[in-house]
Amino acid sequence: MDQTSMVTRIDEKARQMRLDIVEMITAAGSGHPGGSLSAADIVATLYFGGVLKHDPERPDWPERDRFVLSKGHAAPVLYAALAEAGYFDREHLTTLRQLGSILQGHPDRKKTPGVEVSTGSLGQGLSIANGIALGLRAEQNPASVYVLLGDGELQEGQVWEAAMFAAHNHLDNVIAIVDNNGLQIDGACADVMHLGEIAEKMDAFGWAVFSVDGHDPVALLDAFEKVSEVDGMPVAIICKTIKGKGVSFMEGNADWHGRAPNEEEHTCALDDLGCATGNEETANV
Amino acid sequence: MSKRATREAFGATLIELVADGVDVVAVEADLSKSTTTAKFQAVHPSRFFNVGIAEQNMIGTAAGLAVAGKVAFTGSFAVFATGRAYDQVRNTVCYSDLDVKLAPTHSGITVGPDGGSHQMVEDLALMRVLPGMRVLVPADFNAARAALILAAETPGPFYVRLGRAAVPEIYDASTEFELGKAYVLREGSDVTLAACGVMVTEALQAAELLAKDGIRAEVIDVMSIKPIDIETITGSVAKTGAIVTCEEHSVIGGLGSAVAELLGEYVPAPLARVGVKDVFGTSGDPAALMAHFGLTSEDIARAARGVVERR
Ligand SMILES: Cc1ncc(C[n+]2csc(CCOP(=O)(O)OP(=O)(O)O)c2C)c(N)n1
Ligand SMILES: [Mg+2]
């Protein structure tokens, strides 16, 4: 596939995933739309842009690349990708967060095909990714480990313990992606607990760092390509994103971190995502 | 009957404590809206500190504030405040015997749809075993207020377990608690129902169900899991001859274990533990989860009939 068609494909998948995110959180009546929507283009690029080597028919294929959703509250974006890729039937999506569902509020590897490890307690994913990477290296397995972190999540000390470890052990099969949407629950990261320059910090910790627009598949594909040129050190891709991206009234608004749309908001959200609901004027209010 | 969550008492009571002259500060870890410490922040911004998503740092900072003479309350969710920061709670707060009062919210399975990663059902076990730690589990809004005041006014480490779900009111607004006391909410002679937290309401309803079968249940609110009221509990069991413990927590390490220890030492008697049976939680709405994990008034009544038969 040439790059233009690849980008079109990623854009289409990301749009479908955003619709699914809105639908499933609305059906559940709770959940985390903001951080799911901000990561949609990143996750779509990984799963549908030929970045992640994976096979939905064989979720336990030994040579698959691993994906760890360290910011586990964004489970809907992962579920949307896994359903779209065919890991399980799309019908499960609207059972999100219900008793007995295979789709738990936070990723549960015991219940959901395609989920490598259970997450939800922030700050632990990078350590897990390092451990997987060590294991793969010991087996001479060429697979890579991609781990997606929130920016607020970087406030957890464990992230920096793990960052030190990955560089010390030359884990060039670890790719940490930061969803740098600038917001956490209590407001802007800069107001709650300033992170400083994330790229500079990661660089100081001994990582190869790329900074990209996390909503631009071309830039994302380009960054993921450069990863293979890095030798002997872990790679961090700092993605500038907008929390709630794609739904006008959620964009850049910390209030939409963890709340479900009501019926009216649901309609506006679908409009914003270009899902015709009869009203051409989108609700950009 | 009005329903309020115990967490709603958190921010409001801290404001009250400052008005009463207690030198209270609050340290939060990016959950100020959920825990309601944001309300305290709005009134006393200089007494509120947000460490971001860093629970270990939250406990450590609170410990330092306590060393500096403050009464330091901490927020976050029960799972992170106890589990993530356990060594800070043990080796700094308890080992130094500091005025740190953990009052995390979102304990138990009534957290609901967030699922097993967020439903803390092992916190009482973790906190109860720490030397010097006092453990309170209030049953409603007014009980939570009273428990927070008791924690603030008594020197040393406290764990006050707060919840997310709105619960019916049992206590009135003037309620005050005494450290180490259990409260008999209904007298009976056939079986003792010892409950804490949201399960107190369920136990009171179970007593109604049992009354229809002619079984007179005594309902005790074991608000203080530690120190535990040996006299009230063993005295009740000596009278009734059987006991059911009711908690929104694992049957291992919490109220059920504490009562089993008392029975073994003082008054051996048939015991049934109603609680989460050594499993993690799961997503679902709170009411459905209470039924799923066998924590309803019917479950308690069934367990009570069982122990009465074994008397
Ligand atoms: C250890 C831990 N502490 C607290 C929480 C509660 N929590 C869930 S999401 C969140 C904010 C996350 O912010 P960020 O990492 O920036 O995620 P995003 O903006 O991408 O949603 C918090 C504090 C948690 N899940 N885990
Ligand atoms: Mg963020």
XYZ file of C-alpha atoms and ligand atoms in Angstrom:
623
model
C 0.000 0.000 0.000
C 1.373 3.455 -0.896
C 1.538 6.122 1.778
C -1.474 8.093 0.552
C -3.770 5.098 0.683
C -2.278 4.082 4.030
C -3.007 7.515 5.471
C -6.573 7.413 4.098
C -7.016 4.005 5.693
C -5.707 5.203 9.064
C -7.969 8.259 8.954
C -10.984 6.098 8.182
C -10.176 3.637 10.945
C -9.586 6.454 13.437
C -12.936 8.001 12.563
C -14.702 4.661 13.029
C -12.898 4.148 16.333
C -13.975 7.592 17.553
C -17.582 6.762 16.693
C -17.252 3.474 18.545
C -15.699 5.217 21.556
C -18.614 7.645 21.768
C -21.179 4.892 21.212
C -19.765 2.501 23.761
C -19.241 5.087 26.507
C -22.734 6.458 25.929
C -24.184 2.944 26.142
C -22.185 2.241 29.294
C -23.238 5.496 30.932
C -19.697 5.989 32.250
C -16.120 5.844 31.040
C -13.275 8.025 29.813
C -13.905 9.701 26.443
C -11.236 12.452 26.613
C -8.133 10.276 26.780
C -9.638 7.659 24.467
C -10.300 10.206 21.725
C -6.901 11.880 22.089
C -5.191 8.538 21.433
C -7.387 7.393 18.521
C -5.001 8.412 15.728
C -2.008 6.925 17.538
C -3.726 3.605 18.159
C -5.188 3.540 14.636
C -1.703 4.100 13.196
C -0.294 1.276 15.313
C -2.983 -1.266 14.470
C -3.919 -0.261 10.906
C -0.862 1.578 9.612
C 1.286 -1.526 9.403
C 3.284 -0.547 12.485
C 2.281 -3.286 14.903
C 3.002 -6.810 13.640
C -0.064 -8.688 14.798
C -2.593 -11.278 13.729
C -6.124 -11.135 15.124
C -6.524 -14.817 14.223
C -3.578 -15.676 16.457
C -3.583 -13.334 19.491
C -0.828 -15.455 21.040
C 1.449 -15.605 17.959
C 4.904 -15.564 19.601
C 6.446 -13.064 17.178
C 3.692 -10.472 17.424
C 4.619 -6.993 18.590
C 3.190 -6.273 22.017
C 1.011 -3.307 22.882
C 0.634 -2.211 26.497
C -2.022 0.385 27.285
C -0.397 1.865 30.355
C -3.103 4.535 30.551
C -5.682 1.822 31.061
C -8.624 4.175 31.521
C -8.479 4.719 27.737
C -9.666 1.118 27.297
C -12.392 2.162 24.798
C -9.790 3.198 22.204
C -8.111 -0.193 22.518
C -11.409 -2.073 22.402
C -12.440 -0.096 19.302
C -9.176 -1.049 17.576
C -9.348 -4.689 18.615
C -12.957 -5.001 17.421
C -12.133 -3.267 14.146
C -9.155 -5.580 13.663
C -11.341 -8.607 14.343
C -10.117 -9.840 17.730
C -13.740 -10.130 18.829
C -17.208 -9.377 17.550
C -18.205 -5.706 17.368
C -21.419 -6.557 19.214
C -19.410 -6.666 22.430
C -18.683 -2.944 22.232
C -22.012 -1.836 23.644
C -21.640 -4.233 26.596
C -18.724 -2.142 27.881
C -18.611 -1.928 31.696
C -21.653 -4.158 32.192
C -21.720 -7.116 34.512
C -20.416 -10.169 32.649
C -18.940 -8.220 29.725
C -15.622 -9.215 28.158
C -14.963 -5.459 28.047
C -14.132 -4.315 31.556
C -13.863 -0.682 32.617
C -10.088 -1.096 32.422
C -8.255 -3.649 30.226
C -8.391 -7.198 31.598
C -6.195 -9.758 29.891
C -8.194 -12.618 31.367
C -11.350 -11.458 29.603
C -10.444 -9.711 26.338
C -8.649 -11.305 23.370
C -5.795 -9.069 22.239
C -5.177 -7.459 25.633
C -1.602 -8.339 26.596
C -1.739 -7.310 30.230
C -4.293 -5.857 32.627
C -3.838 -2.171 33.407
C -5.743 0.619 35.135
C -3.375 1.540 37.937
C -1.329 4.269 36.274
C 2.444 4.351 36.082
C 3.089 0.635 35.745
C 3.028 0.018 31.996
C 6.572 1.007 31.186
C 7.994 -1.430 33.748
C 5.818 -4.154 32.272
C 6.957 -3.276 28.757
C 10.575 -3.450 29.877
C 10.016 -6.882 31.366
C 8.368 -8.155 28.188
C 11.227 -6.666 26.156
C 13.832 -8.405 28.305
C 11.973 -11.676 27.889
C 11.777 -11.278 24.122
C 15.456 -10.404 23.917
C 16.403 -13.468 25.938
C 14.534 -15.616 23.412
C 16.053 -13.763 20.443
C 12.494 -12.856 19.538
C 12.552 -9.866 17.135
C 9.212 -8.437 18.327
C 8.920 -4.911 19.706
C 6.950 -3.615 22.663
C 4.848 -0.475 22.263
C 3.538 1.178 25.412
C 1.133 4.112 25.518
C 1.343 6.464 28.499
C -0.643 9.521 29.547
C 1.182 12.738 30.321
C -0.363 13.046 33.773
C 0.688 9.456 34.255
C 4.319 10.541 33.956
C 3.951 12.053 37.429
C 4.188 8.548 38.881
C 7.739 7.932 40.088
C 7.715 4.375 38.775
C 7.682 5.694 35.213
C 11.085 7.283 35.786
C 12.472 4.225 37.543
C 11.458 2.282 34.436
C 12.807 4.952 32.077
C 16.197 4.652 33.766
C 16.063 0.871 33.544
C 15.194 0.751 29.839
C 18.128 2.985 28.927
C 20.519 1.178 31.258
C 19.597 -2.114 29.627
C 19.681 -0.743 26.068
C 16.123 -1.871 25.429
C 15.846 -0.720 21.831
C 12.829 -2.990 21.437
C 10.810 -0.692 23.722
C 8.860 2.193 22.197
C 7.147 4.474 24.695
C 4.433 6.692 23.248
C 3.254 9.636 25.328
C -0.243 10.987 24.703
C 0.691 14.567 25.512
C -2.777 16.112 25.691
C -1.785 18.487 28.484
C -4.682 17.521 30.750
C -5.316 15.172 33.639
C -8.328 14.923 35.990
C -7.868 17.982 38.190
C -7.022 20.253 35.254
C -3.999 21.105 33.130
C -0.885 19.070 33.948
C 1.007 22.359 34.086
C -1.268 23.562 36.906
C -1.614 20.314 38.849
C 2.012 19.152 38.759
C 4.181 20.655 36.068
C 6.035 18.043 34.046
C 8.482 20.432 32.435
C 9.798 19.484 29.010
C 8.944 15.822 28.609
C 11.165 15.355 25.550
C 14.165 16.866 27.327
C 13.572 14.733 30.399
C 13.400 11.525 28.351
C 16.500 12.601 26.464
C 18.300 13.169 29.763
C 17.264 9.668 30.827
C 19.054 8.237 27.806
C 16.229 7.744 25.351
C 16.005 8.514 21.646
C 13.174 11.023 21.436
C 10.875 12.056 18.592
C 8.211 14.726 18.990
C 5.262 14.615 16.604
C 1.702 15.775 16.044
C -0.273 12.867 17.472
C -3.204 13.481 15.151
C -1.189 13.365 11.940
C -0.810 9.844 10.555
C 1.966 10.965 8.192
C 4.040 12.287 11.090
C 3.227 9.247 13.208
C 4.173 6.793 10.430
C 7.364 8.712 9.868
C 8.293 8.561 13.560
C 7.530 4.845 13.817
C 9.708 4.297 10.800
C 12.636 6.082 12.373
C 12.409 3.738 15.360
C 14.072 0.953 13.381
C 17.103 3.176 12.781
C 17.706 3.579 16.518
C 20.187 1.127 17.930
C 20.977 0.354 21.546
C 18.548 2.709 23.233
C 14.819 2.838 23.927
C 12.653 5.207 21.888
C 10.124 7.731 23.136
C 7.589 9.299 20.798
C 6.046 12.364 22.375
C 2.734 12.972 20.658
C 1.170 16.393 20.927
C -2.554 15.751 21.119
C -5.859 17.356 22.011
C -7.862 15.651 24.718
C -11.316 14.777 23.386
C -10.115 15.248 19.783
C -12.905 15.047 17.229
C -15.782 16.017 19.497
C -15.913 19.812 19.619
C -17.275 20.257 23.119
C -14.882 17.703 24.589
C -11.755 19.086 22.976
C -9.299 20.528 25.457
C -11.821 20.206 28.287
C -10.707 18.339 31.438
C -14.354 17.882 32.448
C -14.642 15.258 29.736
C -11.905 13.094 31.216
C -14.284 10.644 32.816
C -17.913 11.206 32.016
C -20.405 9.811 29.541
C -22.393 11.951 27.109
C -26.126 12.253 27.665
C -28.513 11.786 24.750
C -28.198 15.337 23.458
C -24.418 15.388 23.813
C -24.296 12.009 22.124
C -26.123 13.414 19.095
C -23.782 16.423 18.922
C -20.775 14.139 19.224
C -21.911 11.969 16.307
C -22.521 15.119 14.265
C -19.001 16.310 15.004
C -17.606 12.990 13.880
C -19.389 13.353 10.580
C -22.026 10.769 11.293
C -25.113 12.221 9.616
C -27.963 12.720 12.041
C -30.021 14.844 9.656
C -28.431 18.132 10.716
C -25.773 19.487 8.348
C -24.809 22.332 10.697
C -22.479 20.646 13.115
C -22.873 21.577 16.738
C -19.669 23.526 17.092
C -20.834 25.352 20.173
C -35.047 8.913 53.071
C -32.181 10.978 51.722
C -29.161 9.220 50.280
C -25.621 10.551 50.268
C -22.237 8.980 49.709
C -19.795 8.822 52.613
C -17.195 10.519 50.383
C -19.345 13.656 50.350
C -18.537 14.152 54.027
C -14.802 14.391 53.329
C -14.277 17.923 51.982
C -17.187 19.307 54.016
C -15.866 17.942 57.328
C -12.347 19.232 56.706
C -13.811 22.727 56.323
C -15.695 22.261 59.571
C -12.551 21.084 61.373
C -10.606 24.175 60.359
C -13.504 26.342 61.597
C -13.230 24.499 64.908
C -9.560 25.402 65.163
C -7.977 22.109 64.084
C -4.822 22.713 62.033
C -5.932 20.515 59.120
C -4.255 20.203 55.730
C -5.192 17.933 52.811
C -2.882 16.241 50.326
C -4.526 14.958 47.142
C -3.360 12.960 44.121
C -5.339 14.280 41.125
C -8.727 13.091 42.341
C -9.993 16.149 44.190
C -13.392 16.186 42.514
C -14.053 12.496 43.114
C -12.925 12.586 46.740
C -14.522 16.025 47.342
C -11.277 17.525 48.688
C -11.807 20.134 45.913
C -14.463 21.640 48.192
C -11.862 22.062 50.914
C -9.400 23.493 48.394
C -11.984 26.082 47.302
C -12.298 27.389 50.871
C -8.736 26.833 52.097
C -6.420 26.919 49.082
C -3.351 27.395 51.289
C -4.147 24.212 53.223
C -4.514 22.049 50.103
C -1.701 20.381 48.164
C -2.101 18.405 44.939
C 0.878 16.162 44.194
C -0.496 15.015 40.841
C -0.728 11.299 40.051
C 1.777 10.235 42.699
C 0.229 8.417 45.669
C 3.518 7.500 47.313
C 4.505 11.149 47.233
C 1.077 12.035 48.621
C 1.596 9.910 51.740
C 5.207 10.992 52.169
C 4.305 14.680 51.881
C 1.464 14.250 54.358
C 3.915 12.585 56.736
C 6.216 15.597 56.490
C 3.340 17.992 57.108
C 2.470 15.937 60.205
C 6.080 16.159 61.403
C 5.707 19.921 60.961
C 2.718 19.864 63.309
C -0.251 19.626 60.958
C -3.123 17.166 61.017
C -2.655 15.806 57.504
C -5.521 14.153 55.626
C -4.867 12.355 52.359
C -7.197 11.653 49.450
C -7.062 9.449 46.326
C -8.900 6.147 45.905
C -8.674 3.320 48.459
C -6.825 1.019 46.069
C -4.000 3.484 45.380
C -3.778 5.183 48.811
C -3.250 1.844 50.557
C -1.764 -0.478 47.955
C 0.441 1.829 45.921
C 1.744 3.688 48.961
C 1.866 0.815 51.427
C 5.508 1.140 52.390
C 5.122 4.887 52.901
C 2.136 4.197 55.162
C 3.996 1.500 57.070
C 7.550 2.726 57.338
C 6.925 6.450 57.530
C 3.418 7.119 58.836
C 2.938 4.212 61.253
C 6.538 3.528 62.268
C 6.926 7.213 63.171
C 3.393 7.332 64.627
C 2.417 10.459 62.710
C -0.803 12.460 62.522
C -1.621 11.282 59.036
C -5.256 10.447 58.392
C -5.883 8.425 55.248
C -9.463 8.956 54.097
C -9.533 7.562 50.575
C -12.802 7.161 48.718
C -13.996 4.553 46.197
C -13.521 1.581 48.509
C -15.259 -1.722 47.876
C -17.190 -3.045 44.913
C -19.800 -0.258 44.899
C -17.233 1.664 42.824
C -19.139 -0.059 40.025
C -18.307 0.085 36.292
C -14.607 1.000 36.627
C -14.131 -2.680 37.468
C -11.769 -4.897 39.430
C -8.674 -2.735 39.074
C -10.419 0.040 40.983
C -12.577 -1.933 43.447
C -10.531 -2.192 46.614
C -11.609 -5.105 48.801
C -8.324 -5.756 50.583
C -7.715 -2.368 52.216
C -9.044 -3.238 55.665
C -6.713 -6.228 55.759
C -3.727 -4.110 54.744
C -4.450 -1.315 57.205
C -5.622 -3.438 60.143
C -2.360 -5.302 60.412
C -0.248 -2.156 60.846
C 0.811 -1.376 64.427
C -0.645 1.946 65.567
C -3.120 2.269 62.686
C -6.763 2.826 63.657
C -9.366 1.681 61.106
C -12.834 3.215 60.819
C -15.583 2.213 58.369
C -18.497 4.648 58.506
C -21.935 3.524 57.313
C -23.439 6.782 56.083
C -22.757 10.478 55.576
C -23.197 11.507 59.219
C -21.149 8.544 60.404
C -18.400 9.545 57.972
C -18.427 13.064 59.375
C -18.194 11.715 62.925
C -15.409 9.296 61.959
C -13.374 12.043 60.272
C -13.741 14.280 63.339
C -12.692 11.418 65.618
C -9.658 10.761 63.407
C -8.681 14.446 63.391
C -9.000 14.839 67.144
C -7.203 11.631 68.142
C -3.411 11.674 67.740
C -1.755 9.160 65.410
C -2.441 7.358 62.139
C -6.002 6.655 60.999
C -7.643 4.952 58.070
C -11.180 6.151 57.343
C -12.785 4.106 54.599
C -15.092 6.151 52.353
C -17.296 5.072 49.458
C -18.512 6.334 46.103
C -22.113 5.152 46.133
C -24.958 7.082 47.743
C -26.248 5.215 50.798
C -29.358 5.684 52.973
C -28.964 7.644 56.181
C -28.865 5.768 59.455
C -27.328 8.292 61.825
C -28.417 11.844 62.571
C -26.327 14.940 62.043
C -25.306 15.280 65.696
C -23.705 11.813 65.822
C -20.379 11.549 67.620
C -18.254 8.434 67.815
C -15.983 7.145 70.528
C -12.789 5.374 69.557
C -13.074 1.600 69.717
C -16.824 1.463 70.210
C -19.333 -0.602 68.294
C -22.933 0.577 68.161
C -25.952 -1.676 68.686
C -28.550 -0.424 66.218
C -31.156 -3.097 66.861
C -31.433 -5.484 69.778
C -32.149 -9.178 69.373
C -31.505 -12.496 71.075
C -31.189 -15.139 68.327
C -28.289 -14.077 66.134
C -25.811 -11.204 65.922
C -25.290 -9.365 62.628
C -22.011 -7.431 62.832
C -21.641 -5.061 59.889
C -19.635 -2.089 58.696
C -19.923 0.516 55.951
C -22.594 0.082 53.292
C -23.384 -3.346 54.742
C -24.968 -1.834 57.865
C -28.043 -0.899 55.822
C -28.138 -4.406 54.346
C -27.853 -5.931 57.837
C -30.722 -3.813 59.152
C -32.855 -4.979 56.210
C -31.788 -8.570 56.830
C -32.964 -8.239 60.436
C -36.399 -7.290 59.079
C -36.424 -10.333 56.803
C -35.387 -12.590 59.698
C -38.051 -11.120 61.965
C -40.651 -12.480 59.537
C -39.263 -15.976 60.248
C -39.392 -15.312 63.964
C -35.612 -14.889 64.229
C -34.648 -11.887 66.343
C -31.400 -10.467 65.041
C -29.187 -8.043 66.908
C -27.502 -5.586 64.523
C -24.172 -4.047 65.517
C -22.371 -1.369 63.531
C -18.702 -2.199 63.954
C -17.670 1.253 62.806
C -14.272 0.799 64.441
C -12.557 -2.287 63.016
C -9.482 -1.382 65.008
C -9.482 -0.979 67.898
C -12.416 -3.376 67.936
C -15.065 -3.335 70.657
C -14.433 -6.706 72.279
C -17.006 -6.211 75.013
C -19.961 -5.290 72.812
C -19.282 -8.015 70.243
C -18.476 -10.883 72.608
C -21.319 -9.790 74.905
C -23.773 -9.965 72.037
C -22.518 -13.375 70.906
C -22.706 -14.693 74.471
C -26.413 -13.753 74.351
C -27.326 -14.845 70.806
C -24.950 -17.792 70.354
C -24.241 -17.108 66.658
C -22.902 -14.322 64.470
C -22.744 -13.201 60.839
C -20.198 -10.602 59.757
C -21.146 -8.338 56.839
C -18.595 -6.293 54.919
C -17.979 -4.923 51.442
C -14.471 -6.348 51.608
C -12.717 -9.666 51.226
C -13.737 -12.258 53.792
C -10.008 -12.500 54.441
C -8.426 -9.933 56.713
C -11.258 -7.495 57.396
C -14.204 -7.456 59.790
C -14.876 -11.190 59.369
C -11.329 -12.054 60.317
C -11.297 -9.607 63.232
C -14.492 -11.118 64.647
C -13.234 -14.675 64.054
C -10.153 -13.809 66.115
C -12.374 -12.580 68.961
C -14.634 -15.615 68.858
C -11.660 -17.966 68.884
C -10.157 -16.247 71.904
C -13.246 -15.414 73.960
C -16.557 -16.959 72.880
C -16.365 -19.807 70.347
C -19.655 -19.730 68.399
C -20.912 -20.471 64.869
C -19.796 -17.741 62.471
C -20.596 -16.954 58.834
C -18.694 -14.289 56.935
C -20.650 -12.386 54.286
C -18.150 -10.587 52.085
C -16.220 -10.872 48.845
C -15.019 -14.444 48.623
C -11.320 -14.114 47.812
C -11.870 -12.807 44.285
C -11.308 -9.505 42.492
C -14.198 -7.253 41.596
C -15.651 -6.779 38.131
C -17.446 -4.105 36.106
C -21.147 -3.609 36.674
C -23.540 -1.262 38.382
C -23.280 -1.244 42.165
C -26.656 -2.876 42.862
C -25.987 -5.674 40.388
C -22.558 -6.200 41.909
C -23.944 -6.410 45.451
C -26.131 -9.297 44.240
C -23.328 -10.825 42.162
C -20.949 -10.969 45.119
C -23.603 -12.136 47.574
C -23.722 -8.984 49.661
C -27.458 -8.286 49.816
C -29.822 -8.422 52.781
C -31.112 -11.774 51.468
C -27.584 -13.178 51.471
C -27.134 -12.030 55.068
C -30.499 -13.473 56.111
C -29.618 -16.809 54.503
C -26.263 -16.886 56.285
C -28.011 -16.011 59.559
C -30.458 -18.902 59.228
C -27.466 -21.143 58.646
C -25.584 -20.122 61.791
C -28.761 -20.244 63.891
C -29.145 -23.905 62.876
C -25.570 -24.628 63.884
C -25.958 -23.121 67.351
C -2.175 4.886 40.212
C -3.383 5.618 39.780
N -3.711 6.765 40.390
C -4.840 7.418 40.038
C -5.653 6.936 39.060
C -6.941 7.653 38.697
N -6.834 8.275 37.395
C -7.346 7.698 36.277
S -7.054 8.565 34.897
C -6.227 9.766 35.751
C -5.652 10.947 35.012
C -4.761 10.511 33.924
O -4.234 11.599 33.223
P -3.344 11.316 31.954
O -2.303 10.322 32.291
O -2.871 12.617 31.433
O -4.358 10.589 30.976
P -5.205 11.177 29.748
O -5.145 12.670 29.794
O -4.546 10.648 28.536
O -6.577 10.647 29.922
C -6.194 9.465 37.111
C -5.581 10.303 38.157
C -5.273 5.713 38.458
N -6.029 5.121 37.511
N -4.129 5.093 38.815
Mg -3.294 13.766 29.787
